[in-house]
Structure formats: C-alpha cells, structure tokens
Short mmCIF file of C-alpha atoms in Angstrom, two decimals:
data_model
loop_
_atom_site.label_atom_id
_atom_site.label_comp_id
_atom_site.label_asym_id
_atom_site.label_seq_id
_atom_site.Cartn_x
_atom_site.Cartn_y
_atom_site.Cartn_z
CA MET S 146 110.48 109.64 100.53
CA LYS S 147 107.07 110.65 99.34
CA PRO S 148 104.12 108.93 100.99
CA THR S 149 102.84 107.81 97.58
CA SER S 150 106.21 106.19 96.75
CA LEU S 151 106.25 104.35 100.08
CA LEU S 152 102.71 103.16 99.48
CA ALA S 153 103.62 101.90 96.02
CA ILE S 154 106.58 99.94 97.41
CA LEU S 155 104.42 98.38 100.11
CA ILE S 156 101.74 97.39 97.61
CA PHE S 157 104.33 95.91 95.25
CA SER S 158 105.96 94.02 98.10
CA PHE S 159 102.58 92.67 99.24
CA PHE S 160 101.60 91.37 95.82
CA PHE S 161 105.07 89.92 95.18
CA SER S 162 104.95 88.11 98.51
CA SER S 163 101.38 86.92 97.90
CA CYS S 164 102.23 85.57 94.49
CA GLY S 165 105.17 83.69 95.95
CA ASN S 166 103.06 82.21 98.74
CA ASN S 167 100.30 81.13 96.33
CA ARG S 168 102.57 79.21 94.06
CA LYS S 169 101.74 75.55 93.98
CA PRO S 170 104.47 73.41 95.50
CA LYS S 171 106.63 71.62 92.99
CA ASN S 172 105.04 68.35 92.00
CA ASN S 173 106.97 65.62 93.79
CA SER S 174 105.68 62.79 91.57
CA GLU S 175 109.16 62.40 90.08
CA ASP S 176 110.64 62.04 93.56
CA ILE S 177 108.03 59.43 94.45
CA GLN S 178 108.51 57.65 91.13
CA SER S 179 112.22 57.36 91.89
CA GLN S 180 111.36 55.33 95.00
CA ILE S 181 110.09 52.48 92.82
CA ILE S 182 113.21 50.33 92.66
CA LYS S 183 113.84 47.34 90.46
CA ILE S 184 115.47 44.52 92.41
CA GLU S 185 117.32 41.36 91.49
CA ASN S 186 115.28 38.17 91.49
CA PRO S 187 116.12 34.48 91.02
CA SER S 188 114.07 33.88 87.86
CA THR S 189 115.83 33.23 84.54
CA PRO S 190 115.00 34.16 80.93
CA ASN S 191 111.98 32.47 79.32
CA SER S 192 110.04 32.82 82.57
CA GLN S 193 106.47 33.97 83.09
CA THR S 194 103.38 33.78 85.34
CA PRO S 195 104.88 35.06 88.62
CA ARG S 196 102.96 34.60 91.86
CA LEU S 197 103.72 36.19 95.25
CA PHE S 198 102.70 35.27 98.79
CA SER S 199 103.71 36.93 102.05
CA ASN S 200 103.32 35.50 105.55
CA GLY S 201 104.52 38.75 107.12
CA ASN S 202 108.07 37.50 107.64
CA GLU S 203 108.96 36.03 104.25
CA LEU S 204 108.02 36.59 100.62
CA TYR S 205 107.32 33.48 98.54
CA PHE S 206 107.85 33.84 94.80
CA SER S 207 106.88 31.19 92.23
CA TRP S 208 107.20 31.23 88.45
CA VAL S 209 107.26 28.97 85.39
CA THR S 210 110.28 28.66 83.10
CA THR S 211 110.00 26.94 79.72
CA GLU S 212 112.96 25.24 78.06
CA ASN S 213 112.87 22.78 75.15
CA GLU S 214 109.08 22.43 75.41
CA THR S 215 109.35 21.51 79.10
CA ASP S 216 107.76 23.64 81.83
CA PHE S 217 109.46 24.03 85.20
CA LEU S 218 107.61 25.28 88.29
CA ASN S 219 110.14 27.09 90.49
CA PHE S 220 110.08 29.00 93.74
CA SER S 221 112.31 31.04 96.02
CA ILE S 222 111.89 32.76 99.39
CA LEU S 223 112.95 36.32 100.24
CA LYS S 224 113.95 36.84 103.87
CA ASP S 225 115.99 39.70 105.31
CA THR S 226 116.62 41.05 101.78
CA THR S 227 118.16 37.74 100.63
CA TRP S 228 116.67 35.23 98.21
CA SER S 229 117.00 31.52 98.87
CA ASN S 230 118.39 29.37 96.09
CA ALA S 231 115.76 28.83 93.41
CA GLU S 232 114.21 25.37 93.63
CA THR S 233 112.36 23.48 90.92
CA ILE S 234 109.31 21.82 92.46
CA ILE S 235 108.16 19.84 89.44
CA GLU S 236 108.46 19.78 85.66
CA GLY S 237 106.46 18.43 82.73
CA LYS S 238 105.86 18.43 79.00
CA ASP S 239 102.08 18.05 79.21
CA TRP S 240 101.13 21.15 81.17
CA PHE S 241 98.58 23.77 80.26
CA THR S 242 100.64 26.93 80.67
CA ASN S 243 98.52 30.03 80.22
CA TRP S 244 98.95 33.78 80.68
CA ALA S 245 95.72 34.08 82.69
CA ASP S 246 95.47 30.70 84.45
CA PHE S 247 98.72 30.40 86.35
CA PRO S 248 100.12 28.49 89.34
CA ALA S 249 99.35 29.61 92.88
CA ILE S 250 101.52 29.40 96.00
CA ALA S 251 100.86 29.84 99.73
CA GLU S 252 102.46 28.94 103.07
CA SER S 253 100.83 27.79 106.31
CA ASN S 254 102.86 27.03 109.46
CA GLY S 255 105.85 26.12 107.32
CA ASN S 256 103.87 23.95 104.92
CA ILE S 257 103.88 25.11 101.28
CA LEU S 258 101.16 24.43 98.71
CA THR S 259 101.48 25.12 94.99
CA SER S 260 99.36 24.33 91.94
CA PHE S 261 99.78 23.75 88.22
CA LEU S 262 97.62 22.55 85.32
CA GLN S 263 98.18 19.24 83.54
CA LYS S 264 96.46 18.22 80.32
CA SER S 265 94.10 15.27 80.68
CA THR S 266 93.73 14.66 76.92
CA ASN S 267 94.82 16.27 73.68
CA GLY S 268 91.85 18.64 73.80
CA LYS S 269 92.58 22.35 73.90
CA TYR S 270 90.77 22.97 77.19
CA THR S 271 90.91 19.59 78.92
CA TYR S 272 93.18 19.74 81.93
CA ASP S 273 93.27 19.04 85.66
CA VAL S 274 94.49 20.95 88.69
CA LYS S 275 97.50 19.29 90.30
CA LEU S 276 98.89 20.24 93.71
CA ASN S 277 102.31 19.97 95.33
CA LEU S 278 102.51 20.03 99.14
CA TYR S 279 105.67 20.54 101.18
CA ASN S 280 105.34 19.23 104.74
CA ALA S 281 107.43 21.21 107.22
CA THR S 282 107.59 18.26 109.62
CA THR S 283 108.80 15.59 107.19
CA LYS S 284 110.61 18.16 105.02
CA GLU S 285 109.39 16.33 101.94
CA TRP S 286 107.24 17.21 98.93
CA LYS S 287 104.11 15.28 98.04
CA LYS S 288 103.61 16.00 94.35
CA ASN S 289 101.01 15.54 91.63
CA ILE S 290 98.01 15.54 93.95
CA LEU S 291 94.84 15.57 91.83
CA LEU S 292 92.49 18.29 93.12
CA ASN S 293 89.45 17.65 90.91
CA THR S 294 88.39 14.03 91.28
CA ASP S 295 85.33 14.13 89.00
CA GLY S 296 87.08 12.15 86.28
CA THR S 297 85.79 14.31 83.42
CA GLN S 298 87.97 15.48 80.56
CA SER S 299 87.07 19.12 80.97
CA GLU S 300 88.51 22.44 82.08
CA HIS S 301 89.65 22.90 85.68
CA GLY S 302 91.71 25.86 86.80
CA PHE S 303 91.90 29.48 88.00
CA VAL S 304 93.10 28.41 91.42
CA SER S 305 93.39 30.55 94.55
CA ILE S 306 95.08 29.29 97.71
CA VAL S 307 95.10 30.87 101.19
CA PRO S 308 96.45 29.51 104.48
CA ASN S 309 94.02 28.03 106.98
CA TYR S 310 94.48 27.27 110.64
CA GLY S 311 96.78 24.47 111.81
CA GLY S 312 98.96 24.28 108.73
CA GLN S 313 96.06 23.60 106.40
CA PHE S 314 94.94 25.52 103.32
CA PHE S 315 91.72 26.65 101.66
CA ILE S 316 91.55 26.45 97.88
CA SER S 317 89.02 27.68 95.29
CA TRP S 318 88.88 26.88 91.58
CA LEU S 319 86.69 26.83 88.48
CA ASP S 320 85.42 23.36 87.60
CA GLY S 321 84.08 22.33 84.19
CA ARG S 322 82.71 18.90 85.06
CA ASN S 323 79.19 20.01 84.14
CA THR S 324 80.26 21.43 80.78
CA VAL S 325 80.95 18.01 79.28
CA VAL S 326 78.33 16.95 76.73
CA LYS S 327 76.29 14.13 78.16
CA GLU S 328 76.59 10.83 76.34
CA GLU S 329 72.92 9.96 76.55
CA MET S 330 71.22 10.35 73.18
CA ASN S 331 67.97 12.18 72.79
CA HIS S 332 66.16 9.56 70.71
CA GLU S 333 63.53 12.03 69.53
CA ASN S 334 65.93 14.28 67.63
CA GLY S 335 69.15 12.25 67.59
CA HIS S 336 71.18 14.91 69.42
CA HIS S 337 73.40 14.59 72.45
CA GLY S 338 72.35 16.24 75.68
CA GLY S 339 73.22 19.89 76.26
CA LYS S 340 76.21 21.31 78.09
CA GLY S 341 76.08 22.60 81.63
CA ALA S 342 77.85 25.64 83.02
CA MET S 343 81.23 26.22 84.60
CA THR S 344 81.05 25.99 88.40
CA LEU S 345 82.94 27.43 91.37
CA ARG S 346 84.19 24.94 93.95
CA GLY S 347 86.07 25.15 97.22
CA ALA S 348 87.86 22.70 99.52
CA TYR S 349 90.37 22.42 102.33
CA ILE S 350 93.77 20.78 101.95
CA ALA S 351 95.02 18.96 105.06
CA GLU S 352 98.67 18.76 106.11
CA ASN S 353 98.92 15.29 104.57
CA GLY S 354 97.47 16.45 101.24
CA GLU S 355 93.98 15.07 101.82
CA ILE S 356 91.19 17.04 100.13
CA ILE S 357 88.39 17.62 102.63
CA ASN S 358 85.02 19.36 102.77
CA GLU S 359 84.88 19.93 99.00
CA LYS S 360 81.77 21.81 97.96
CA GLU S 361 80.20 23.50 94.95
CA LEU S 362 79.90 27.20 95.80
CA ASP S 363 78.13 28.45 92.64
CA ASN S 364 76.63 26.33 89.85
CA ARG S 365 76.98 28.89 87.04
CA VAL S 366 79.96 31.22 86.71
CA CYS S 367 82.05 32.91 84.01
CA ASP S 368 84.21 30.33 82.26
CA CYS S 369 87.71 31.79 82.37
CA CYS S 370 88.09 34.59 84.91
CA GLN S 371 90.33 34.19 87.94
CA THR S 372 88.96 33.36 91.35
CA SER S 373 90.39 35.18 94.37
CA ALA S 374 90.22 34.12 98.00
CA THR S 375 91.10 35.58 101.38
CA MET S 376 90.88 34.36 104.98
CA THR S 377 89.16 36.70 107.43
CA ASN S 378 88.89 36.16 111.17
CA GLN S 379 85.55 34.47 110.49
CA GLY S 380 86.58 32.18 107.67
CA PRO S 381 87.31 32.02 103.91
CA VAL S 382 85.81 34.43 101.39
CA VAL S 383 85.88 33.97 97.60
CA VAL S 384 85.16 36.46 94.82
CA TYR S 385 84.73 35.59 91.15
CA ARG S 386 83.02 36.71 87.96
CA ASP S 387 79.48 35.37 87.94
CA ARG S 388 77.27 34.62 84.94
CA SER S 389 73.50 35.04 84.79
CA ASP S 390 71.09 33.44 82.34
CA LYS S 391 71.04 36.79 80.52
CA GLU S 392 74.87 36.81 80.23
CA VAL S 393 75.38 39.51 82.85
CA ARG S 394 78.88 38.90 84.21
CA ASP S 395 79.36 40.94 87.37
CA ILE S 396 81.46 40.15 90.44
CA SER S 397 79.96 37.90 93.12
CA ILE S 398 81.10 36.82 96.56
CA VAL S 399 80.56 33.79 98.80
CA ASN S 400 81.80 33.31 102.34
CA LYS S 401 81.83 30.78 105.14
CA GLU S 402 81.48 32.42 108.52
CA ASN S 403 82.27 30.82 111.87
CA THR S 404 82.64 27.32 110.32
CA GLN S 405 78.97 27.35 109.32
CA GLU S 406 77.49 26.73 105.87
CA TRP S 407 78.57 28.68 102.82
CA SER S 408 76.52 31.75 101.98
CA LYS S 409 74.56 32.04 98.78
CA PRO S 410 76.29 34.02 96.00
CA LYS S 411 75.82 37.77 96.31
CA THR S 412 76.77 40.49 93.84
CA VAL S 413 79.44 42.90 95.08
CA PHE S 414 78.00 45.68 92.90
CA ASP S 415 75.48 45.67 90.05
CA ASP S 416 77.55 46.87 87.11
CA ASN S 417 75.14 44.99 84.84
CA TRP S 418 77.88 44.16 82.37
CA GLU S 419 76.19 42.08 79.71
CA ILE S 420 78.76 40.33 77.53
CA GLU S 421 78.45 37.16 75.48
CA GLY S 422 82.00 35.85 76.00
CA CYS S 423 84.34 35.64 78.95
CA PRO S 424 86.48 38.81 79.33
CA VAL S 425 89.31 36.84 81.04
CA ASN S 426 89.55 39.49 83.76
CA GLY S 427 88.82 38.24 87.24
CA PRO S 428 88.53 40.19 90.51
CA SER S 429 90.91 40.35 93.45
CA ILE S 430 90.06 40.33 97.16
CA ALA S 431 92.08 41.13 100.27
CA SER S 432 91.24 41.41 103.95
CA PHE S 433 92.47 42.93 107.18
CA GLU S 434 90.96 41.18 110.18
CA ASN S 435 87.27 41.32 109.20
CA SER S 436 87.38 44.21 106.74
CA THR S 437 87.59 43.34 103.05
CA ALA S 438 88.33 45.12 99.78
CA VAL S 439 87.49 43.88 96.29
CA ALA S 440 89.01 45.30 93.09
CA TRP S 441 87.73 44.45 89.64
CA PHE S 442 87.42 45.41 85.98
CA THR S 443 84.15 46.11 84.19
CA GLY S 444 83.22 47.13 80.67
CA ALA S 445 79.59 47.92 81.41
CA ASN S 446 77.97 50.58 79.21
CA GLN S 447 81.02 50.53 76.92
CA LYS S 448 83.08 52.17 79.68
CA GLN S 449 86.17 50.31 80.82
CA LYS S 450 86.77 50.84 84.52
CA VAL S 451 88.91 49.50 87.33
CA GLN S 452 87.04 49.83 90.61
CA ILE S 453 87.44 49.02 94.28
CA ALA S 454 84.82 48.63 96.99
CA PHE S 455 85.25 48.16 100.75
CA LYS S 456 83.19 46.35 103.36
CA LYS S 457 83.49 46.55 107.11
CA ASN S 458 82.53 43.59 109.26
CA ASP S 459 79.50 45.36 110.69
CA LYS S 460 78.16 46.14 107.22
CA ILE S 461 75.97 43.88 105.10
CA ASP S 462 76.91 45.33 101.74
CA PHE S 463 79.99 46.78 100.09
CA GLY S 464 80.27 50.53 99.70
CA ILE S 465 79.93 52.41 96.43
CA PRO S 466 82.77 51.51 94.05
CA ILE S 467 85.67 53.93 93.67
CA ARG S 468 87.02 54.29 90.14
CA LEU S 469 90.80 54.13 89.83
CA ASN S 470 91.95 54.16 86.20
CA VAL S 471 92.70 57.39 84.36
CA LYS S 472 93.45 56.10 80.86
CA GLU S 473 91.82 53.28 78.94
CA THR S 474 92.45 50.17 80.98
CA LEU S 475 93.14 46.49 80.43
CA GLY S 476 92.07 45.65 83.97
CA ARG S 477 94.20 42.76 85.33
CA VAL S 478 93.82 43.91 88.92
CA GLU S 479 95.44 42.92 92.19
CA VAL S 480 94.64 44.29 95.67
CA LEU S 481 96.06 44.06 99.18
CA MET S 482 94.95 45.75 102.41
CA LEU S 483 97.22 47.83 104.63
CA ASN S 484 94.72 48.26 107.46
CA GLU S 485 90.95 48.27 107.92
CA ASN S 486 90.61 51.48 105.88
CA GLU S 487 93.32 51.45 103.20
CA ALA S 488 94.26 49.24 100.27
CA ILE S 489 96.89 49.10 97.53
CA VAL S 490 95.71 48.30 94.00
CA THR S 491 97.55 47.54 90.78
CA TRP S 492 96.12 47.44 87.27
CA MET S 493 97.21 47.96 83.67
CA GLU S 494 96.48 50.93 81.39
CA PHE S 495 97.09 51.39 77.68
CA ASP S 496 99.91 53.72 76.68
CA GLU S 497 100.07 53.87 72.90
CA GLU S 498 101.06 50.33 71.85
CA ASP S 499 102.32 49.30 75.28
CA ALA S 500 100.80 49.06 78.74
CA LEU S 501 101.63 50.71 82.05
CA VAL S 502 101.45 48.82 85.32
CA GLN S 503 99.89 51.30 87.74
CA VAL S 504 99.75 51.30 91.54
CA MET S 505 97.67 53.44 93.91
CA LYS S 506 96.77 53.68 97.58
CA VAL S 507 93.04 54.06 98.23
CA ASN S 508 91.04 54.84 101.37
CA GLU S 509 87.57 53.47 101.95
CA ASN S 510 86.34 57.07 102.30
CA GLY S 511 87.21 57.68 98.64
CA ALA S 512 90.55 59.43 99.13
CA LYS S 513 93.09 58.31 96.54
CA GLY S 514 96.83 58.68 96.30
CA GLU S 515 98.58 59.61 93.10
CA PRO S 516 98.70 56.77 90.55
CA LEU S 517 102.29 55.71 89.97
CA THR S 518 103.76 53.67 87.15
CA ILE S 519 105.71 50.63 88.31
CA SER S 520 106.80 49.52 84.87
CA ARG S 521 106.01 49.49 81.19
CA THR S 522 105.28 46.18 79.48
CA SER S 523 103.48 44.76 76.49
CA SER S 524 99.71 45.09 76.22
CA GLN S 525 99.58 41.59 74.76
CA ARG S 526 97.96 38.80 76.72
CA SER S 527 101.35 37.20 77.26
CA SER S 528 102.28 39.98 79.71
CA GLY S 529 99.88 38.35 82.14
CA PHE S 530 98.66 39.69 85.47
CA PRO S 531 100.96 41.79 87.71
CA GLN S 532 101.24 40.54 91.29
CA ILE S 533 101.80 42.49 94.52
CA GLU S 534 102.48 41.58 98.15
CA LEU S 535 103.38 43.35 101.39
CA LEU S 536 106.49 42.64 103.47
CA ASP S 537 108.12 44.90 106.09
CA ASP S 538 106.30 48.11 105.08
CA THR S 539 107.30 47.53 101.47
CA ILE S 540 105.18 46.63 98.47
CA TYR S 541 106.74 44.05 96.16
CA ALA S 542 105.51 43.80 92.57
CA ALA S 543 106.21 41.02 90.06
CA ILE S 544 105.64 41.75 86.37
CA THR S 545 106.05 39.70 83.20
CA ILE S 546 108.01 41.64 80.59
CA VAL S 547 107.47 40.56 76.99
CA SER S 548 109.94 41.30 74.20
CA ASP S 549 109.79 40.25 70.55
CA LYS S 550 113.53 39.62 70.61
CA LYS S 551 114.12 38.26 74.11
CA GLY S 552 110.83 36.49 74.83
CA SER S 553 109.43 36.79 78.35
CA SER S 554 111.14 37.53 81.64
CA ILE S 555 110.08 38.55 85.13
CA GLU S 556 110.95 41.81 86.85
CA LEU S 557 110.50 42.53 90.55
CA TYR S 558 110.12 45.98 92.09
CA LYS S 559 109.83 47.31 95.62
CA ILE S 560 107.98 50.42 96.75
CA PRO S 561 107.97 51.88 100.29
CA ILE S 562 104.39 52.22 101.54
CA GLU S 563 105.12 55.67 102.94
CA LYS S 564 105.73 56.92 99.40
CA LEU S 565 102.28 55.97 98.11
#
C-alpha cells in the first residue's frame, strides 16, 4: 500500500471517529417524561381544589366535591401505596367554594386540621374561616370551629396550616375585618368612614381546638393572594403578597424565631410590581431544617416570571431570584425542599389555548434541571393551583382537570425524585 493511501485512511478514520465521539447524546427527556405516572385516586367526578400534606410516612389528600348545590369536604390517606377509604368531613350549601381560596389540611401527632369557607351573609365576599379538628386521642372530630372571631361580615380566607409541636398547629390567613365601612357618619360631608386594608393574621390551634396567641402580622396586604407557611427549627414563617401605599405588590415574609415576638414584614425581593388590582397569585414557601425557599410569580415591567430564592439560616437576606419559566406563565406556584440546597417547584405555562403544569428541580447555586410537563389542563381560573408533596423519594402532584363536557376532576401523578 502506498504511504499516501495509508495516510488518507488514517485521516479518514480519525475524523470519522471524532465525529462519532462529538455527537451529542440522545436527549433523554422522553425517557424522563415517561417516569411521570398517573395514579388512581379516591376523588370522584365534579371534584376540585385538591390539597396535599405529607408527614414523611403518609400522604394526606383533601378535595371538595359538589353535588346538587352541596359541597362536600373529603379526605383520604395514602400509606404503603394504598389509599384509605375516602371520608367526608363536613358538607354544606352555604360555602364559598373558590378556585384560588381552597381548603387546607395538615396533620400533627395524629391530629388532623382542615379548613373551609362559609358565607356569613348573602354578600359576594362575606365569609368566615371554619376549622375541623380530628383528635387522635378521642378519635372524634370537632367541627365548625370559627377561626376569625371579629364578628364582621367581611372576607376571611387564604388559609395555610402547618403542624406545630405537641400535636398543635400554626395557621395563617387573610382577614378583612378592617375593610368594612365604618358606620360612623362624617357629619361635615354626610359620607361614611373610609375602608381599611386587608390584613395578615396568625394563630396557634391547640389540641382541643382552642385558638391561642392570635396576632396581626401585617396591617396592609394584597386582598386575594394565597398565604403560605412553613415551620423551621426556630418557629413558623409566613410569606404573602404585600401591598404598599403606592400599590406595589411584592412578596413579603414574617417569622417568629425561638418563641419570641414576630418580626416586622420584610420584602423577599424588590420586584417593584406596581399593579392596581390583586393578581390572585400568591407565593409558596418550604423549609428544610433552617433553610428556606420561596417561589412566586411577578409581572413587574410587563414581564411575567416565576422565580425562586433561597435563604440559609446564617444569612439575613434571600439570594438573587432564579427565573424558572420558559414560556409565558400563569404563575400558580408550589415549592417543596429536598434538602438545604435543592427544591422542587411547579407552575403553569400557556400552551396555545391550554396550560401546562411544569415541574423542575432547582439548586440554590442556580443550577436547574430540565423542566418537565406533568399534565395539560385548562388555562381557565377553574383549573386552580397544582399541589405537590414529597413521600418516600417520590413527588406527588394533584391537578384539577377542567373539561367543557365533563366538568372538573382531579388527577394525581407521581414522579421519582431521581428522575428530576
């Protein structure tokens, strides 16, 4: 063989081998997507507003079913891959059932606390927060506990519940007692007094259902965005959408450390989102020991974003927000923490006329996993807010599916953490 021919073969072989080695590996997103599995759940048709809570051993699932103008608050418990029989806690014809302001559920040392909203008058936004408490010792429910005892016919809602020590609970909510027009007349101009602002309040619920240590946490907040609470090693922490005198509605945080007084409200990050009305898009907070993560939606500067920020216990402030959404987003976020550095976030993005429920793993250093689609649903308000929880190295997601023909139903999915 001629030397030139041998050289040509070697060169060809080198380039062929190099090209093969430089090929990008086949995208495994389809393989990962296939790991998102829809599972059976105990809800029935005409159900909505799912809520999930995990104590590490069991997954608590609550939802509302509507039949013949009656609302039923139900729950079931998943343990060892098996659901308990669905149980109706309470029912009523005078509830305020809303896509954004939905019942909460939590467990503490076997005790279970749930919430729902009951109309106080025929007004559109006049309703109270009612609680139902299951006592693990007596094995009985104490129902219809009135949380807000101000006696005003105003808006109360957007409840968050987290377990506290000794079988108790901490609860946060929005309270409209100051929004009621004062009855005193202004004799100079003949007008009634002005309205106050929506407030944020917090309290503890004892094992017997007693409401203790109730306190106003912020005297002016956004009217209809969800609150979100978590319990760190140092005490409860609450995030919510605040409201300044100039109608800037960014996310604020308050906390109670080492059983001391509540902190003053502090902004998580200055988005400076100035908006006249409530966007109905609250934040979500989660914690791991004393590290916390907050996810939220903002429309500041006409740019819709879903963001997450982390804070370690030894830090005063949260880190710079990490943007998550790729497409135009509806927000509707939920977050949970895997460890002190990583979190799982869900949110909704537009996809033509529908919406995609997205999930992603995020590291506090800014590293992000690939966004995966859990499910497709309606972009209407009635599709509500997706919920996620962690149990046995698996993420569980509950989603309201809306159909023009079939109404609403709830789908549950599970995703192995290792696949995110």
